[in-house]
mmCIF file of C-alpha atoms and ligand atoms in Angstrom:
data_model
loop_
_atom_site.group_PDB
_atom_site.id
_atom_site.type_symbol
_atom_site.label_atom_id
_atom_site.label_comp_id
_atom_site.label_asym_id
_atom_site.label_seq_id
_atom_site.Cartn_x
_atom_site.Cartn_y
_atom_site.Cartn_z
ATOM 1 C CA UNK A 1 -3.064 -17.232 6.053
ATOM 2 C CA UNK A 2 -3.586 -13.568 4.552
ATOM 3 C CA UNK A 3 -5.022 -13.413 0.639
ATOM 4 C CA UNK A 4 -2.222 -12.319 -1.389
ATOM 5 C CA UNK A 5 -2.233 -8.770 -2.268
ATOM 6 C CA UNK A 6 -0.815 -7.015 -5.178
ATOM 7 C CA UNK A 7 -1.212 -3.116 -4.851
ATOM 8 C CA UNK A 8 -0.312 -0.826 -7.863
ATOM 9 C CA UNK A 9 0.039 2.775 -7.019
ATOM 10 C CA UNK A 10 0.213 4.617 -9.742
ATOM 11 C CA UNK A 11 0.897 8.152 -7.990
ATOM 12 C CA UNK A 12 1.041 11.180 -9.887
ATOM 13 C CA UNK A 13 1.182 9.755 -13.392
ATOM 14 C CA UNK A 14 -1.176 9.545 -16.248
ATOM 15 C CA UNK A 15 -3.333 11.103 -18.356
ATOM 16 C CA UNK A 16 -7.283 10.425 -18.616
ATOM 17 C CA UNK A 17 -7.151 8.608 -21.328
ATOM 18 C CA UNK A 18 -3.392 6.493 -20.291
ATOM 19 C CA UNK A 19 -5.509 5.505 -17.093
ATOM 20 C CA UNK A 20 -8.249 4.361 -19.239
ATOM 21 C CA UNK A 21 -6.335 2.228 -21.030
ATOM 22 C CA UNK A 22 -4.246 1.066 -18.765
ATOM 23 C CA UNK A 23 -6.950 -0.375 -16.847
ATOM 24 C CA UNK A 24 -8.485 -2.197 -19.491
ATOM 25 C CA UNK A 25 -5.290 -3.630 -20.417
ATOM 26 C CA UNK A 26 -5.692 -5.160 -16.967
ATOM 27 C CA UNK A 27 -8.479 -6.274 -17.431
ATOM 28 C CA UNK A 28 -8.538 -7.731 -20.811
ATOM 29 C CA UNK A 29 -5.328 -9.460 -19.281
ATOM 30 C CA UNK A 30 -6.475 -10.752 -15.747
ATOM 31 C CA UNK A 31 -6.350 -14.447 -15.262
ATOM 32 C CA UNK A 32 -7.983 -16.627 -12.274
ATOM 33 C CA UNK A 33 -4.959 -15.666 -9.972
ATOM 34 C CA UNK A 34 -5.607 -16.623 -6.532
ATOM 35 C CA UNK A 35 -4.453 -12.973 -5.216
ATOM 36 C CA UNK A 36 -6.371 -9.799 -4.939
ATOM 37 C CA UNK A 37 -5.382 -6.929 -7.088
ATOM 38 C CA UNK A 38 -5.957 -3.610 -6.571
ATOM 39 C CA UNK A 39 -4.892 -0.521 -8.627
ATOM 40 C CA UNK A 40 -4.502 3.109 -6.985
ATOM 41 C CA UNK A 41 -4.900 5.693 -9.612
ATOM 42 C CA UNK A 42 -4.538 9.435 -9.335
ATOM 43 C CA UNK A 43 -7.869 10.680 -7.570
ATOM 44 C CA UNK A 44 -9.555 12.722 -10.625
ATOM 45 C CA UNK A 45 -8.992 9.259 -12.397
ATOM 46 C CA UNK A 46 -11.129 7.477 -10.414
ATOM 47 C CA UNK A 47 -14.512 7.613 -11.643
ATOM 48 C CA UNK A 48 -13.074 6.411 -14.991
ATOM 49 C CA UNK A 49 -11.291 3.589 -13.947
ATOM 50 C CA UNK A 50 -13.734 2.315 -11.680
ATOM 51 C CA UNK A 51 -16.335 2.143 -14.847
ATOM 52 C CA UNK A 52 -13.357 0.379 -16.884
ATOM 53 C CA UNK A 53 -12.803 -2.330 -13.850
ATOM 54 C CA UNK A 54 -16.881 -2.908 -12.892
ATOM 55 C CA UNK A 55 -17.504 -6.793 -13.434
ATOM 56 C CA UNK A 56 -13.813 -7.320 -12.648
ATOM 57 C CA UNK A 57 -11.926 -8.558 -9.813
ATOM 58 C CA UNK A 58 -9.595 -5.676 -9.836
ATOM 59 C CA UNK A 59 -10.403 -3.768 -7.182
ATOM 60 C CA UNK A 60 -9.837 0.219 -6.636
ATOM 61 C CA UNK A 61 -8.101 2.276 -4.269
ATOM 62 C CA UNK A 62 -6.816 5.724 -3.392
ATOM 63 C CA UNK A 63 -3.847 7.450 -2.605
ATOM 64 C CA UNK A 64 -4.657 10.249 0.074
ATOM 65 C CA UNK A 65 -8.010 10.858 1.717
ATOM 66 C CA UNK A 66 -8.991 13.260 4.658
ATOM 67 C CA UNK A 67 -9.120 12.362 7.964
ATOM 68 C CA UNK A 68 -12.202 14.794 8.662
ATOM 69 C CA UNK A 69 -15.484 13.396 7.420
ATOM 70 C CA UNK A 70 -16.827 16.587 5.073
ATOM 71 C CA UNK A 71 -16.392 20.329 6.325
ATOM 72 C CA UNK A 72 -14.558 23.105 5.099
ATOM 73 C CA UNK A 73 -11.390 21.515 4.258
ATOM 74 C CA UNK A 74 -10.165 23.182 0.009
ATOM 75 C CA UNK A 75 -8.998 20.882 -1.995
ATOM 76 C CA UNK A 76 -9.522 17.732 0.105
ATOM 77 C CA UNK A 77 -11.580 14.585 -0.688
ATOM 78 C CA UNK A 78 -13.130 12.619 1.892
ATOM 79 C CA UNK A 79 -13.547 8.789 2.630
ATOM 80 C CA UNK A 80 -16.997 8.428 1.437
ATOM 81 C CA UNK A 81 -16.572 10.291 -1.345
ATOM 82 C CA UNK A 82 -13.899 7.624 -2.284
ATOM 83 C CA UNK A 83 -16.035 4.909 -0.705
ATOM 84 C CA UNK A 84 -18.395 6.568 -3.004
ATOM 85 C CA UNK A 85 -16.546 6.515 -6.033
ATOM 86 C CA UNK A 86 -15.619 2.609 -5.676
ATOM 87 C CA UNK A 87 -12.959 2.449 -3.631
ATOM 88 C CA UNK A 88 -12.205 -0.677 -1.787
ATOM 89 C CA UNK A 89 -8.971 0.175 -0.028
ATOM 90 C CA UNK A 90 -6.719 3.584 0.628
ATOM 91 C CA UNK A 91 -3.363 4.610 1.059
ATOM 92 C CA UNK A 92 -2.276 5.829 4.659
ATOM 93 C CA UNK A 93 1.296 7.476 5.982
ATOM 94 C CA UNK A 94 2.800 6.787 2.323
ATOM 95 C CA UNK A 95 6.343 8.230 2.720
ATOM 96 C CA UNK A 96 5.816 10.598 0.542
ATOM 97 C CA UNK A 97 2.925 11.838 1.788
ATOM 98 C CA UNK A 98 4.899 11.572 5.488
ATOM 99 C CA UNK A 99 8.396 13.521 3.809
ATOM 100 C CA UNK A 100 6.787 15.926 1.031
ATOM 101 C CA UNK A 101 3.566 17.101 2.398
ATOM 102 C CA UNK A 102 4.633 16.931 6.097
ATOM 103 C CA UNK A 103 1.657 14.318 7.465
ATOM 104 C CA UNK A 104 2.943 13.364 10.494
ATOM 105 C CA UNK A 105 1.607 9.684 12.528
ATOM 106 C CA UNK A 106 -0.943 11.418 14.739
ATOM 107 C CA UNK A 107 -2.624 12.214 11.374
ATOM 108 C CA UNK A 108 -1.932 9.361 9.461
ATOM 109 C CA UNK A 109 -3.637 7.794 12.482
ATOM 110 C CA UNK A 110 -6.376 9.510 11.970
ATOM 111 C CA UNK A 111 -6.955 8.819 8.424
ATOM 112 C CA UNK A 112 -6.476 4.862 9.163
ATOM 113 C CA UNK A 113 -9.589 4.946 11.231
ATOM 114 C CA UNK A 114 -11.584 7.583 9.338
ATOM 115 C CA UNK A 115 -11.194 4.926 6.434
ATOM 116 C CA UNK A 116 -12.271 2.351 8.115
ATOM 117 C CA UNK A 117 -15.183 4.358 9.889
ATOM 118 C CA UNK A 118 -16.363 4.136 6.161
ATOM 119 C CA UNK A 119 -15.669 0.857 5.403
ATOM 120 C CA UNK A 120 -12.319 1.453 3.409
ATOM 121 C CA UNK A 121 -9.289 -0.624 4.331
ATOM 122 C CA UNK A 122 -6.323 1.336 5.012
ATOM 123 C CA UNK A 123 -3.095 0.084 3.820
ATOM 124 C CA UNK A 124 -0.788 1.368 6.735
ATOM 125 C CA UNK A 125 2.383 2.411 4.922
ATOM 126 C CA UNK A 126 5.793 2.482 6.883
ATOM 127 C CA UNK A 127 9.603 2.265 6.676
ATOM 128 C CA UNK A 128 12.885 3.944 7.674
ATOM 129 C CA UNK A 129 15.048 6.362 5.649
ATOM 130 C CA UNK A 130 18.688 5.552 4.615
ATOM 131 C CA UNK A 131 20.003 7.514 7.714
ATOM 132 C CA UNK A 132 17.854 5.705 9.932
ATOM 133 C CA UNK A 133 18.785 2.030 8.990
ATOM 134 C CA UNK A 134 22.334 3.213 8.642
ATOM 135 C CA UNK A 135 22.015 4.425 12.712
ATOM 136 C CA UNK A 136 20.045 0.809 13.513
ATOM 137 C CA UNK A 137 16.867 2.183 14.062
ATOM 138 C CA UNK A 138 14.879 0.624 11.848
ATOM 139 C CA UNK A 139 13.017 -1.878 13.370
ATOM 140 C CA UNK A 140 12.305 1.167 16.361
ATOM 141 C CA UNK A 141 11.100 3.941 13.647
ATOM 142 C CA UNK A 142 8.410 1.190 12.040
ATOM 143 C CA UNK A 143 7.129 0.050 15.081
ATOM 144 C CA UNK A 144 6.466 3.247 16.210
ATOM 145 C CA UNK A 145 4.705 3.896 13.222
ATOM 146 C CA UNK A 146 2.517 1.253 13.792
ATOM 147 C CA UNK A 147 2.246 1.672 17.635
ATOM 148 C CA UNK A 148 1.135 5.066 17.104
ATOM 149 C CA UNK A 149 -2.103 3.985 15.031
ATOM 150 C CA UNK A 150 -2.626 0.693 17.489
ATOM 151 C CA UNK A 151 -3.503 3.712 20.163
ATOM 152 C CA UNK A 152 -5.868 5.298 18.219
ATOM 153 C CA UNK A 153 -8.025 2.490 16.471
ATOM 154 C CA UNK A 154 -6.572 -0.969 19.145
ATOM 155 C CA UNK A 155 -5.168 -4.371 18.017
ATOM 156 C CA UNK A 156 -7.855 -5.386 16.167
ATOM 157 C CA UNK A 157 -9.155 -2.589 14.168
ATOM 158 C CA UNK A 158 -5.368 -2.090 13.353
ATOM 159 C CA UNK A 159 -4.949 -6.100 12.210
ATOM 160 C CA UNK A 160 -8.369 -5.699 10.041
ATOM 161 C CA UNK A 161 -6.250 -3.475 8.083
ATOM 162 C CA UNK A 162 -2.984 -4.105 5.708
ATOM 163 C CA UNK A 163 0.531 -2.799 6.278
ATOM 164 C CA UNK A 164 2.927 -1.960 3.868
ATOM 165 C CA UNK A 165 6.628 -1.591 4.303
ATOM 166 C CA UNK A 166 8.223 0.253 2.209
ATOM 167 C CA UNK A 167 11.473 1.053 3.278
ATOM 168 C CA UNK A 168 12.149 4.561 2.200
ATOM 169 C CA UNK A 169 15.190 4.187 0.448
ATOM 170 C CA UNK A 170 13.931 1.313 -1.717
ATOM 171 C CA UNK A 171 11.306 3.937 -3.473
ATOM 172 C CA UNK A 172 12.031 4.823 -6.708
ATOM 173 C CA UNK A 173 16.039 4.310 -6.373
ATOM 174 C CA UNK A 174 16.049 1.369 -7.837
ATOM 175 C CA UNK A 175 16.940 -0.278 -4.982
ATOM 176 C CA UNK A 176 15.289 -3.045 -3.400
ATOM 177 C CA UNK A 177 15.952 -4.539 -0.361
ATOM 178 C CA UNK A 178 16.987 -7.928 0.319
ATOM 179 C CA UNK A 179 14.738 -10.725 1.010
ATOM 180 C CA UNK A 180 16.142 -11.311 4.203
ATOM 181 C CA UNK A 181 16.069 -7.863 5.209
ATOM 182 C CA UNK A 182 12.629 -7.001 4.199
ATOM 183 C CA UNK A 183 11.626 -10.540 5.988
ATOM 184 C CA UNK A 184 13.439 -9.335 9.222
ATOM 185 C CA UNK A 185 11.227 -6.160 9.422
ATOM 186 C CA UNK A 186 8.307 -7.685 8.585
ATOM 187 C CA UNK A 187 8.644 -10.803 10.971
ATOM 188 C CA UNK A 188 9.033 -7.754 13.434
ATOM 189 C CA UNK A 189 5.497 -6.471 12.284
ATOM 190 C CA UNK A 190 3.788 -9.519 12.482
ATOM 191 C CA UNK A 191 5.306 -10.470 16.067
ATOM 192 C CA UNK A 192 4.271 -6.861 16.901
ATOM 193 C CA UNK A 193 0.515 -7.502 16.169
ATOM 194 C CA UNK A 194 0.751 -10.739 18.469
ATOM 195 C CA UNK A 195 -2.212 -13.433 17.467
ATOM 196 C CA UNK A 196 -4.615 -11.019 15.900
ATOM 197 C CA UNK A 197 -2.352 -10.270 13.243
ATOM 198 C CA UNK A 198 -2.164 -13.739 12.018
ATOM 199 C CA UNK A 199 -4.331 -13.084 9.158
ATOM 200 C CA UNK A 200 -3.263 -9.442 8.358
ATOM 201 C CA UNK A 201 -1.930 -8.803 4.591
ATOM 202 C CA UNK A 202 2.014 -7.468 5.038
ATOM 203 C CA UNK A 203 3.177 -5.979 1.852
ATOM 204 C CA UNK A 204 6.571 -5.256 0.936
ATOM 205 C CA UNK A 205 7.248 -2.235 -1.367
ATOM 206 C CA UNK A 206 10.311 -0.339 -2.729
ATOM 207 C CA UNK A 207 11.577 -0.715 -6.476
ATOM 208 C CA UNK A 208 9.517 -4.222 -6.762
ATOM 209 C CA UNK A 209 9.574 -5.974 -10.212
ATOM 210 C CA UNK A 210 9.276 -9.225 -11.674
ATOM 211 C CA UNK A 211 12.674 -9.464 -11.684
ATOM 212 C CA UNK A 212 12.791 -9.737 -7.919
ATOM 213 C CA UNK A 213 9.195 -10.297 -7.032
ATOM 214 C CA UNK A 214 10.324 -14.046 -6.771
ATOM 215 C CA UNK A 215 12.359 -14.002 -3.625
ATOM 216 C CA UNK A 216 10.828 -11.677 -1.680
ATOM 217 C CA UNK A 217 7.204 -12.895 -1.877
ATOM 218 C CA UNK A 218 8.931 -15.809 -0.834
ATOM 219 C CA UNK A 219 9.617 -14.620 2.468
ATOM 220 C CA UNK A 220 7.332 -16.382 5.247
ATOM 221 C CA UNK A 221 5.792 -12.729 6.490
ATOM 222 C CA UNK A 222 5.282 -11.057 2.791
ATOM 223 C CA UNK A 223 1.882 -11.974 1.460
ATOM 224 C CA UNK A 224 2.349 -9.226 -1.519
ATOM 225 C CA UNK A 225 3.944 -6.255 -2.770
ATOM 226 C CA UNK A 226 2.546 -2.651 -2.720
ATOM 227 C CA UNK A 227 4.177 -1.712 -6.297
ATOM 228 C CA UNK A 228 4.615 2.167 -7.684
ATOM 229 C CA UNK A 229 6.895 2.514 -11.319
ATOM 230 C CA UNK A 230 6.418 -1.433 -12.275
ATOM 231 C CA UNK A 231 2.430 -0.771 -12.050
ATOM 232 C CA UNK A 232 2.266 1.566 -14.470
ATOM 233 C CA UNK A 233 2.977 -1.341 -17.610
ATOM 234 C CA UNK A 234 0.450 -3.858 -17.727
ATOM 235 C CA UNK A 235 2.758 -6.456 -18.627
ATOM 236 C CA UNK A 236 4.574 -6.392 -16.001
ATOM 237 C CA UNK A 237 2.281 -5.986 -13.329
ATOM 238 C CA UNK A 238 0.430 -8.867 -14.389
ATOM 239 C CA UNK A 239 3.440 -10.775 -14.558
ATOM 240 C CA UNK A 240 4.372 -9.489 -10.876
ATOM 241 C CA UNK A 241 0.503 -10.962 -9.597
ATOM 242 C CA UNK A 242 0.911 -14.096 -11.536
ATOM 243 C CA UNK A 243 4.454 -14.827 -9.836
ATOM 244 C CA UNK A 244 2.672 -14.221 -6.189
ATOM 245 C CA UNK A 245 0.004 -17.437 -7.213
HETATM 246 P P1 LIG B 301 8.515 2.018 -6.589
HETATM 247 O O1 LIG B 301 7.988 0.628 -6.834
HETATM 248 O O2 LIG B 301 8.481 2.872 -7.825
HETATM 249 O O3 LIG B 301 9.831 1.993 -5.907
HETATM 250 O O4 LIG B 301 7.499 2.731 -5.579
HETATM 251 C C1 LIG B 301 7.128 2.072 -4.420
HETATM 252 C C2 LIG B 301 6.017 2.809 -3.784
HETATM 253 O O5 LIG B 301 6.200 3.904 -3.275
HETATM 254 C C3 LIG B 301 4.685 2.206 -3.808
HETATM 255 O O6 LIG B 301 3.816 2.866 -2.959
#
């Protein structure tokens, strides 16, 4: 059975100082759950959250990386660096990343096995837009997703990873799928990685909150939730960890 996994991404949010104590609210707060949390601040904040969660078993992740090693690449950050820094785990293919900054699979691809090249685990992000479900392509748009990175890196570099689906219309809105339809997609994943993927963490994310964290981590093929606007309250993201024990 995968380790629970709660994932908070905090994305573009914060200042210094609101990461700071944000973390250490965590901290201060975190209780012998049996599931692995991470937190995924913005990059700058790094550094000083991974000096606020040393001793901790909070561990740190990022939200974008390179898929080149080092080079001439402005304004880009690399996965040692990150590795570096204290990262454990990064975010690939987040659909933001995917809709607003244009990263298409072949590169997403790339940064899933650059990451692990220096011992980061990716956490695969996929999921289908409104228009897509609404045309019954959902279940075809995620696995190519995933098929796309199974080229590049095979099965089993692909099931030492974690996926997330996040279906697109989920994020932010408000609007969280069902459990039955986010267990539908991700019974699809896990037939999809066949018996290597036994073990692999599938998170579900898209408007997740204690309210409904219940349910859906109740679903046979969610072992956790990759969580964005809940994460950034302490309260409640401990509460959303404690209700995955
Ligand atoms: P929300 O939980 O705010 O919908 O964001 C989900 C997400 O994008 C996490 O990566």
């Amino acid at each position: 059975m995968a380790k629970p996994l709660i994932a908070g991404n905090w994305k573009m949010h914060g200042t210094a100082a609101e990461a700071v104590a944000l973390s250490r609210q965590l901290v201060e707060n975190e209780q012998s759950f049996c599931v692995q949390m991470a937190i995924f601040p913005p990059t700058l904040h790094l550094g000083l959250v991974a000096s606020e969660l040393s001793g901790s078993s909070i561990a740190l992740g990022a939200q974008n990386m390179s898929e080149y090693r080092s080079g001439a690449f402005t304004g880009e950050v690399s996965a040692d660096m990150l590795k570096e820094a204290g990262c454990g785990y990064i975010l690939v293919g987040h659909s933001e990343r995917r809709t607003l900054f244009g990263e298409v699979d072949s590169t997403v691809a790339d940064k899933f096995k650059a990451a692990q090249n220096s011992g980061l685990v990716p956490i695969l992000c996929v999921g289908e837009t409104l228009q897509q479900r609404q045309q019954g392509l959902t279940l075809e748009v995620v696995a190519e997703q995933i098929n796309v990175v199974k080229e590049k890196v095979g099965i089993e570099s692909l099931c030492h990873g974690v996926i997330a689906y996040e279906p697109v219309w989920a994020i932010g809105s408000g609007e969280v799928a069902s459990p039955e339809q986010a267990q539908l997609v991700h019974g699809a994943i896990r037939e999809l990685l066949g018996s290597s993927g036994i073990d692999t963490s599938l998170l579900y994310g898209g408007s997740v909150k204690a309210s409904n964290a219940v349910e859906l981590f109740a679903q046979r093929d969610i072992d956790g939730g990759l969580v964005g606007g809940a994460s950034l309250e302490a309260d409640e993201f401990l509460k959303i960890a404690q209700l995955m024990t």
